PDB file of C-alpha atoms in Angstrom:
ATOM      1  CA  UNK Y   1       0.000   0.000   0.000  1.00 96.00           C
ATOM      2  CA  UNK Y   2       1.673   3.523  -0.465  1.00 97.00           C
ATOM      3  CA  UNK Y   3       1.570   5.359   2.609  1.00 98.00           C
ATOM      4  CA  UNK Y   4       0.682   9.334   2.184  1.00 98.00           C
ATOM      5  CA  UNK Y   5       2.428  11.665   4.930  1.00 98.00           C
ATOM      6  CA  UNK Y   6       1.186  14.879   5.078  1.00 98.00           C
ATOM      7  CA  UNK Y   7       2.871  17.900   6.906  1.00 97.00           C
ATOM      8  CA  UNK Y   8       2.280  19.892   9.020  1.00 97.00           C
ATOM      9  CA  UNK Y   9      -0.728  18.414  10.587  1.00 98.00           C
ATOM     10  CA  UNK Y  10      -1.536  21.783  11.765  1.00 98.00           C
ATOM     11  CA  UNK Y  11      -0.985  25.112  10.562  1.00 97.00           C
ATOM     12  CA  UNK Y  12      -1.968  28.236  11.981  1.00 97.00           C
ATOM     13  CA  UNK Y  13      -2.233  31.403   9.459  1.00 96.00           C
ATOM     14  CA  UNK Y  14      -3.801  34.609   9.446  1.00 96.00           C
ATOM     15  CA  UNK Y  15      -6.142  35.881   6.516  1.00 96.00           C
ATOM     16  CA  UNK Y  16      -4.273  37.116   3.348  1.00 97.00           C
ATOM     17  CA  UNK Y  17      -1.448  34.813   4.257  1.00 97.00           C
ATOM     18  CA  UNK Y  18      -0.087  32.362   1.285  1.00 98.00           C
ATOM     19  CA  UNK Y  19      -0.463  28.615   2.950  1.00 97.00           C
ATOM     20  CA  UNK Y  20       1.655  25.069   1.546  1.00 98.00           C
ATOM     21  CA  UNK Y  21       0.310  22.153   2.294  1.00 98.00           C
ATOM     22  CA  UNK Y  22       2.950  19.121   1.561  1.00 98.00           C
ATOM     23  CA  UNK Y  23       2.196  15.669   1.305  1.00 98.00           C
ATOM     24  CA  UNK Y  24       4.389  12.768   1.074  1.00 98.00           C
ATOM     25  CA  UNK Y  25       4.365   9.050  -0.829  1.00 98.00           C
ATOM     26  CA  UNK Y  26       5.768   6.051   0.477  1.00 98.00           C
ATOM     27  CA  UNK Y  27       6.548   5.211  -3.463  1.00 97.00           C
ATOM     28  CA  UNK Y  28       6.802   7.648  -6.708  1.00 96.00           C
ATOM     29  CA  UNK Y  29       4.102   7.901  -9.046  1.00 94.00           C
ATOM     30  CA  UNK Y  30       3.122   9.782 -11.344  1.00 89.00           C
ATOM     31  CA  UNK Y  31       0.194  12.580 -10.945  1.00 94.00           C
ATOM     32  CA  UNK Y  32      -2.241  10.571  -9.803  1.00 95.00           C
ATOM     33  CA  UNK Y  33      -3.609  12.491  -7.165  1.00 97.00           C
ATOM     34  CA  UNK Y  34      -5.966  14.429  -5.199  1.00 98.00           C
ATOM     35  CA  UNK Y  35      -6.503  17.203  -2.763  1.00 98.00           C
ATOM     36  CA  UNK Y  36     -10.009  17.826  -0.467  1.00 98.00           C
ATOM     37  CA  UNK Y  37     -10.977  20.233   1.433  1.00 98.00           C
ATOM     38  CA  UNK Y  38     -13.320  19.073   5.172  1.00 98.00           C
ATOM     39  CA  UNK Y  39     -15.076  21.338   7.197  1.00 98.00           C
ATOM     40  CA  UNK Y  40     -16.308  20.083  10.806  1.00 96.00           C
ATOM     41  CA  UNK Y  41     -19.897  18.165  10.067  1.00 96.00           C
ATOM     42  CA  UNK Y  42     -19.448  18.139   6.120  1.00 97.00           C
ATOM     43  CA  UNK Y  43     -18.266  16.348   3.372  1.00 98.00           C
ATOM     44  CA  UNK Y  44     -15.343  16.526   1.995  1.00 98.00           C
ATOM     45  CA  UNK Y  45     -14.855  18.958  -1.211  1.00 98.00           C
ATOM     46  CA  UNK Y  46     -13.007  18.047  -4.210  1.00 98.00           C
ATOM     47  CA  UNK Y  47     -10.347  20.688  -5.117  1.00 98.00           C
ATOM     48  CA  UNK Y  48      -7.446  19.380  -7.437  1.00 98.00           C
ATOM     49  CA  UNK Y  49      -7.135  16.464  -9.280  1.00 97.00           C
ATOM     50  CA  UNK Y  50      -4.178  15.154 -11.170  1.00 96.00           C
ATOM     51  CA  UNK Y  51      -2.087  16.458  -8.738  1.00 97.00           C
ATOM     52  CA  UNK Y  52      -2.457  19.952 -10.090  1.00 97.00           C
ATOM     53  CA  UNK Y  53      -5.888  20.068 -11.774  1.00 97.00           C
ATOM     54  CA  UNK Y  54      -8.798  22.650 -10.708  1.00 97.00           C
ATOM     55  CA  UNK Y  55     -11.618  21.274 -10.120  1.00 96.00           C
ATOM     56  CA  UNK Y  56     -14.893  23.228 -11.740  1.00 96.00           C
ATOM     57  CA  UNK Y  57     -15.863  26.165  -9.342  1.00 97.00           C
ATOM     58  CA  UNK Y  58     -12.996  26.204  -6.931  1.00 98.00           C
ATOM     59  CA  UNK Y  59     -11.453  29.363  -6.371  1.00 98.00           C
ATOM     60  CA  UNK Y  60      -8.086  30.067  -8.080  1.00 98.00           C
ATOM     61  CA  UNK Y  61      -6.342  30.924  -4.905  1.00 98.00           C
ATOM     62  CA  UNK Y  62      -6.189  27.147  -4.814  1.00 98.00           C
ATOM     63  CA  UNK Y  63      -3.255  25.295  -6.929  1.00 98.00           C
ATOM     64  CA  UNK Y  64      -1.561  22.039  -6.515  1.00 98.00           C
ATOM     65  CA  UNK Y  65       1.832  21.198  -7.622  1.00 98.00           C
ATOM     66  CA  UNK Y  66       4.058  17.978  -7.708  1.00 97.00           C
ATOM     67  CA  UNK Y  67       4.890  14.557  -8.792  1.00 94.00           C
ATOM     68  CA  UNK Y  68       7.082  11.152  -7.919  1.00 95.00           C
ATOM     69  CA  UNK Y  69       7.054  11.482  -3.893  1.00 97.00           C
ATOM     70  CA  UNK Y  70       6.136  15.167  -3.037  1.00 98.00           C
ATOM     71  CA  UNK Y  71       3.143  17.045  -3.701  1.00 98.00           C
ATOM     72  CA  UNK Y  72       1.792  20.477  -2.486  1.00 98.00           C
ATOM     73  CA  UNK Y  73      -1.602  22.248  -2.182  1.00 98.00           C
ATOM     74  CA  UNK Y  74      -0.763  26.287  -1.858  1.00 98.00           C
ATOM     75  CA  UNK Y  75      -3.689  28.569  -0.906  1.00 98.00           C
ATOM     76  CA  UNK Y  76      -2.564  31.819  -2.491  1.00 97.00           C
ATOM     77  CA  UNK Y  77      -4.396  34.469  -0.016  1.00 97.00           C
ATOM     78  CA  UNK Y  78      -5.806  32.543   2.646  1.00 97.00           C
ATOM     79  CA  UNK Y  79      -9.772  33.838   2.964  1.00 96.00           C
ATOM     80  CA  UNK Y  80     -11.924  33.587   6.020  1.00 95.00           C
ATOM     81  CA  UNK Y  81     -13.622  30.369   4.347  1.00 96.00           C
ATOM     82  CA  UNK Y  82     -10.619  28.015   4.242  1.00 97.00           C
ATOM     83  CA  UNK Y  83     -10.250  27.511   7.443  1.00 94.00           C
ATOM     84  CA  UNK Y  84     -10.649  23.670   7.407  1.00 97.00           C
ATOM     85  CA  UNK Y  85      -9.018  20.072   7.223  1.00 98.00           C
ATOM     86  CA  UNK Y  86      -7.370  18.756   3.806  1.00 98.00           C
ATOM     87  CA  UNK Y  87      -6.408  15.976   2.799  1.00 98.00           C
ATOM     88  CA  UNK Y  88      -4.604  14.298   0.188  1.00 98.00           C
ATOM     89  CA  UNK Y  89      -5.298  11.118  -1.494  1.00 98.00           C
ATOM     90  CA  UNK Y  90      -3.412   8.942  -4.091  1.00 97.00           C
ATOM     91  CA  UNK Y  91      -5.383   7.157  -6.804  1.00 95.00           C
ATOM     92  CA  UNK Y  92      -2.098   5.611  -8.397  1.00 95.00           C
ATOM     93  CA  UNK Y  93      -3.059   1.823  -7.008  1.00 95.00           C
ATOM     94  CA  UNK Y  94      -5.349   0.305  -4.882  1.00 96.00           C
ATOM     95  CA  UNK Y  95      -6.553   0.483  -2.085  1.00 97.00           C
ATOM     96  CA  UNK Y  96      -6.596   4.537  -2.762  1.00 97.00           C
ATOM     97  CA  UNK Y  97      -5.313   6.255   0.288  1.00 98.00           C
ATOM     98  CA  UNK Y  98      -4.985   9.257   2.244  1.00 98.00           C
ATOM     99  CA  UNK Y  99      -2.749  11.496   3.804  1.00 98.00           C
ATOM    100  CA  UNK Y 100      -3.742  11.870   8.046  1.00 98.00           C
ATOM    101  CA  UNK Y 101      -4.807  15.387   7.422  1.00 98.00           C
ATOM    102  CA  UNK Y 102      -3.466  19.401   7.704  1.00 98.00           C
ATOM    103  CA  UNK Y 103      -5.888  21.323   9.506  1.00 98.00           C
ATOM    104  CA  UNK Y 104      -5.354  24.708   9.020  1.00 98.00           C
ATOM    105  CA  UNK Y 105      -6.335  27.069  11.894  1.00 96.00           C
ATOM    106  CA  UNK Y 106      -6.971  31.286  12.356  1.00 89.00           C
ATOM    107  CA  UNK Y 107      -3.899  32.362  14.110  1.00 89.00           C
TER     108      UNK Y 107
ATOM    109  CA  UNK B   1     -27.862  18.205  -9.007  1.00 95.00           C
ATOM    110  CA  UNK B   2     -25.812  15.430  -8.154  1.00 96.00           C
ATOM    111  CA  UNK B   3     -27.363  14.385  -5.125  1.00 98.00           C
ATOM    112  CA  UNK B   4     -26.142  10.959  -2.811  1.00 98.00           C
ATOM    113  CA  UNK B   5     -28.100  10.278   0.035  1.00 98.00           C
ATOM    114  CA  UNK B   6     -27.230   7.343   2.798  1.00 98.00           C
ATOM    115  CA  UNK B   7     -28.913   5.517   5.027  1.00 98.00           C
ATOM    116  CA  UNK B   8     -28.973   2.332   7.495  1.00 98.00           C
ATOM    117  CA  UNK B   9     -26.450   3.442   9.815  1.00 97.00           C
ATOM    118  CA  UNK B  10     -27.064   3.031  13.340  1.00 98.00           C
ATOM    119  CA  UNK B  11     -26.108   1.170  16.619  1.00 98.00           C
ATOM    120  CA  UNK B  12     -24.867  -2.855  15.885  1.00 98.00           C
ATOM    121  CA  UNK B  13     -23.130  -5.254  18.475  1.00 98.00           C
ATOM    122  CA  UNK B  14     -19.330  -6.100  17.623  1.00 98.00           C
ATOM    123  CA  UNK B  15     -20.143  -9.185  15.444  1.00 98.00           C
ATOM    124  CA  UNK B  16     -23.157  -7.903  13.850  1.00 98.00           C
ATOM    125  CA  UNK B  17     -24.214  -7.117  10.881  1.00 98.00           C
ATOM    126  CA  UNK B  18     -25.945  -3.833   8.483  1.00 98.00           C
ATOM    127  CA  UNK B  19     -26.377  -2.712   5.520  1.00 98.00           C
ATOM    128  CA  UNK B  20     -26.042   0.532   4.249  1.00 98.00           C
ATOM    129  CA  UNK B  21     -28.132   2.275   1.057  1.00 98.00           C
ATOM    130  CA  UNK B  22     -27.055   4.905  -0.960  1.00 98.00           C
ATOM    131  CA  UNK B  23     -29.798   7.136  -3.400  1.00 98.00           C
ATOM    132  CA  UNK B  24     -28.251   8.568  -6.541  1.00 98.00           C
ATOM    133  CA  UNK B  25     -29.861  11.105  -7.733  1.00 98.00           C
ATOM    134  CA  UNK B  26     -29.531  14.174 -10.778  1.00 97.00           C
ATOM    135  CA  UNK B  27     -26.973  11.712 -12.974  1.00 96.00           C
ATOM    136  CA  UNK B  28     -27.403   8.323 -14.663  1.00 95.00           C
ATOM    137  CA  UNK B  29     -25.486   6.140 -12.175  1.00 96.00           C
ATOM    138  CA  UNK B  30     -24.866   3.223 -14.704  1.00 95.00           C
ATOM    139  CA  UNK B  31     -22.402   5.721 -16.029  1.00 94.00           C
ATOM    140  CA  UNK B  32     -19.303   5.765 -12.795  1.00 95.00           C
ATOM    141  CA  UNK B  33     -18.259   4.022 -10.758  1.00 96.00           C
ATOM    142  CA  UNK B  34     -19.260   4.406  -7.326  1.00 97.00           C
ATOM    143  CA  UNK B  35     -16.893   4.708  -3.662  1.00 97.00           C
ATOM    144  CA  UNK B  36     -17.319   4.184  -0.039  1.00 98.00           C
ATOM    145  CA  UNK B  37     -15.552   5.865   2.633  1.00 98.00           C
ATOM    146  CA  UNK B  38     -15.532   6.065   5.687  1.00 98.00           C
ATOM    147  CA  UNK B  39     -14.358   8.211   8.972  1.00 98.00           C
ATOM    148  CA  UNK B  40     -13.760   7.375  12.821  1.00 98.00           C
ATOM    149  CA  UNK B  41     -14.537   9.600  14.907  1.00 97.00           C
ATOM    150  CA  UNK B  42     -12.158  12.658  15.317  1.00 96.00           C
ATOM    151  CA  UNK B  43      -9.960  11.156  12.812  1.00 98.00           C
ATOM    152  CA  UNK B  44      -9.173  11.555   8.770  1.00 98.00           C
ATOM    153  CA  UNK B  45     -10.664   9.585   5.736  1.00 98.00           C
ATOM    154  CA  UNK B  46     -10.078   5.776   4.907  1.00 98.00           C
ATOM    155  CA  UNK B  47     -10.716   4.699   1.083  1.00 98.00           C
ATOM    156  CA  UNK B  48     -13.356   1.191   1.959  1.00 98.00           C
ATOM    157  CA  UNK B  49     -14.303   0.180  -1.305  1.00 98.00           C
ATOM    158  CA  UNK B  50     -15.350   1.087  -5.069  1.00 96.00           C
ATOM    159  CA  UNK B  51     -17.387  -0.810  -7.377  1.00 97.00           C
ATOM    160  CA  UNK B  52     -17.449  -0.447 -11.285  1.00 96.00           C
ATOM    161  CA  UNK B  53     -20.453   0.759 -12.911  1.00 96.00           C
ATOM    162  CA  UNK B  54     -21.653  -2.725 -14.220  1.00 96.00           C
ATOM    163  CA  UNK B  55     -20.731  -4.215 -10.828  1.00 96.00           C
ATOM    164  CA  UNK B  56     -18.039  -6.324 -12.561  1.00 97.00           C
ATOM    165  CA  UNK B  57     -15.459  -5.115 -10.734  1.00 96.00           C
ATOM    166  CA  UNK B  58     -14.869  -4.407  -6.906  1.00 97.00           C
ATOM    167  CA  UNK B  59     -12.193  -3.437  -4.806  1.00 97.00           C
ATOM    168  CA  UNK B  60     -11.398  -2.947  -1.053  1.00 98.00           C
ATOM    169  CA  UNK B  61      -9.471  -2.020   1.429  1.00 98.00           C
ATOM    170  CA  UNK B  62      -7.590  -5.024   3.011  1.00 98.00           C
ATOM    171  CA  UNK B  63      -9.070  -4.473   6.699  1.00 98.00           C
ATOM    172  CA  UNK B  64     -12.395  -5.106   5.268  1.00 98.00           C
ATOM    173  CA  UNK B  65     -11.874  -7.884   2.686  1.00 98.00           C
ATOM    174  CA  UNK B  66     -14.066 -11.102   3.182  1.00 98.00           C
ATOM    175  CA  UNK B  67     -16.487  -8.869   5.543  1.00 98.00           C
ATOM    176  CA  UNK B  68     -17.743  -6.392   3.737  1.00 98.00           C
ATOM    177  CA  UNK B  69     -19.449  -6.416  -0.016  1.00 98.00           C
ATOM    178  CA  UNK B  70     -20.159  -3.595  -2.239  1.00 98.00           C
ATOM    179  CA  UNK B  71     -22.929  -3.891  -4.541  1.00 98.00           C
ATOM    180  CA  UNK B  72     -25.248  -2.271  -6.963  1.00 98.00           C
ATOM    181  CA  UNK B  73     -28.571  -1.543  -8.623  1.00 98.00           C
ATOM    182  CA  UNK B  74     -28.664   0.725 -11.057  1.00 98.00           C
ATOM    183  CA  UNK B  75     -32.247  -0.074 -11.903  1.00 98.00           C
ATOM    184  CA  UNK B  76     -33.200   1.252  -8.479  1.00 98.00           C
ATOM    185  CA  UNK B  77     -30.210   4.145  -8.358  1.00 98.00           C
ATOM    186  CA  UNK B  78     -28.752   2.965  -5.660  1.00 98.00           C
ATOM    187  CA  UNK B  79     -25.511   2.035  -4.170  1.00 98.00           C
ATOM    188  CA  UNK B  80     -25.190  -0.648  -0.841  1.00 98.00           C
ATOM    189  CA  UNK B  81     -22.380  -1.841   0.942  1.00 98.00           C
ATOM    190  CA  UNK B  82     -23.152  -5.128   3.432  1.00 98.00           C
ATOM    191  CA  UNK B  83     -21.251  -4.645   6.366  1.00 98.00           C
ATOM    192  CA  UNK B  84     -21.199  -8.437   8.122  1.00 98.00           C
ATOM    193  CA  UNK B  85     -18.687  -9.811  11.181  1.00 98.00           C
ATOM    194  CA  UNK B  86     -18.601  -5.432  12.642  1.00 98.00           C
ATOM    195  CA  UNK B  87     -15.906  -4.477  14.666  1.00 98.00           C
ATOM    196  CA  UNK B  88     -15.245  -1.564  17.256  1.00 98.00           C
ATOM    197  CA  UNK B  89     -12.843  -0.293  14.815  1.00 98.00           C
ATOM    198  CA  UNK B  90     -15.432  -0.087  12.006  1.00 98.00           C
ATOM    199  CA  UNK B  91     -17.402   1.850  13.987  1.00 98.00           C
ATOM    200  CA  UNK B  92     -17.264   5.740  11.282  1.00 98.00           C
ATOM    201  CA  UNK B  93     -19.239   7.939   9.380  1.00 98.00           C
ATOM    202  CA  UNK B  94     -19.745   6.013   5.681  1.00 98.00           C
ATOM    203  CA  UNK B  95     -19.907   8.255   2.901  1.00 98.00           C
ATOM    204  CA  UNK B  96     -21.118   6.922  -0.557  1.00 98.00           C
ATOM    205  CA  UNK B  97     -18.875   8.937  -3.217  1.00 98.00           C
ATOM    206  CA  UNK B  98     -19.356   9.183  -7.369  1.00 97.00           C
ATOM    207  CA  UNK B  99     -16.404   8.647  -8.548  1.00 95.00           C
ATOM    208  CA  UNK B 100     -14.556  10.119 -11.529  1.00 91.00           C
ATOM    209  CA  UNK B 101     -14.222   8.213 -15.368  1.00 75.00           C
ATOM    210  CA  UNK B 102     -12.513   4.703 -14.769  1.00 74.00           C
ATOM    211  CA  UNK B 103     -12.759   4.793 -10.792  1.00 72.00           C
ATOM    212  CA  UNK B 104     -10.397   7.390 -10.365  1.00 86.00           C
ATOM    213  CA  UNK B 105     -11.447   9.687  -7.192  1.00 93.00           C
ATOM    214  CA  UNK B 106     -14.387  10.408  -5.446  1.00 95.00           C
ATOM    215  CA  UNK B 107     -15.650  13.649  -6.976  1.00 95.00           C
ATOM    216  CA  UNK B 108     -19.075  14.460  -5.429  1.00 97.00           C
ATOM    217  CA  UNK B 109     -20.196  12.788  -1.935  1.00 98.00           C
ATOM    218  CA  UNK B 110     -23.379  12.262   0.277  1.00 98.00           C
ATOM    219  CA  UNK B 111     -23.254  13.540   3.593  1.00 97.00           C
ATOM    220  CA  UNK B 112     -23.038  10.073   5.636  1.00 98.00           C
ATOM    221  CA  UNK B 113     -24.733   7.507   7.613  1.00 98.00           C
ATOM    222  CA  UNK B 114     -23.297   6.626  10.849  1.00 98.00           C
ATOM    223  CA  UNK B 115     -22.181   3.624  12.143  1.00 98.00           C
ATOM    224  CA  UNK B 116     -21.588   2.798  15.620  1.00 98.00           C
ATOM    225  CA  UNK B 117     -20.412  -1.095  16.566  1.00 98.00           C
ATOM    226  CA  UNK B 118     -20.747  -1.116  20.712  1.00 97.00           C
ATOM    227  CA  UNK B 119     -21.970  -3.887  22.864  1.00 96.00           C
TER     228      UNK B 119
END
């Protein structure tokens, strides 16, 4: 299974600020994976796919970079309404799996 | 509007079984293939299973191989995942996802069923 490490599991920030998010494979492959966004009680949202893919109707402030082992999610101006969990995921092999999680916290 | 709706969560005895349901609704669900994940309490997501859209096709997470079963009915646009031999550890939040194309991520998801495995 490849393992997904995520860091820093939490961040603090203040609005405005530009946030990077870095996760982690236990193997290299290609771009073959995702970022979500969780707020406490929901879903999670679907924000980048192919590593650095926009999903339809998330803001551009949002942008995901990376491939083999390291990946990143960077908020460009953090806004009041990203305060929340994310998560990575890899969708290279099966079973998929996730990093443990960044929640990102007003400082 | 994409809309996934769960059910048949509730309170089951370690060793028990249930069954959970999932409604698609606002796509044609014979088209993608369909995900379930799941969430302890206080803790991040785990990937449980996926199931192609003719059912031919399943996959799962090893810590849930030969108890659980993902199945289908696109007929009835729905989604179920049979949840036999429960353990403390399986007790989560279960989200039913839609996946992308070929089973590639879980784009839009319901907003869970809970299940809680307590004697």
């Amino acid at each position: 299974d490849i393992q997904m490490t995520q860091s820093p599991s939490t961040l603090s920030a203040s609005v405005g600020d530009r946030v990077t998010i870095t996760c982690r494979a236990s193997q290299s492959f290609s771009s073959w994976l995702a970022w979500y966004q969780q707020k406490p009680g929901k879903a999670p949202k679907l924000l980048i796919y192919k590593a650095s893919s926009l999903q339809s109707g998330v803001p551009s402030r949002f942008s995901g970079s990376g491939s083999g082992t390291e990946f990143t999610l960077t908020i460009s101006s953090l806004q009041p309404d990203d305060f929340a969990t994310y998560y990575c995921q890899q969708y290279n092999s099966y079973p998929w799996t996730f990093g443990q999680g960044t929640k990102v916290e007003i400082k | 509007e994409v809309q996934l709706v769960e059910s048949g969560g509730g309170l089951v005895q370690p060793g028990g079984s249930l069954r959970l349901s999932c409604a698609a609704s606002g796509f044609t669900l014979s088209s993608y293939w369909m995900s379930w994940v799941r969430q302890a309490p206080g803790k991040g997501l785990e990937w449980v299973a996926n199931i192609k859209q003719d059912g031919s096709e399943k996959n799962y997470v090893d810590s849930v191989k030969g108890r659980f079963t993902i199945s289908r009915d696109n007929a009835k646009n729905s989604v179920y995942l049979q949840m036999d031999s429960l353990r403390a550890e399986d007790t989560a939040v279960y989200y039913c996802a839609r996946d992308y194309s070929s089973g590639w991520y879980p784009v839009d998801w319901g907003q869970g069923t809970l299940v809680t495995v307590s004697s």
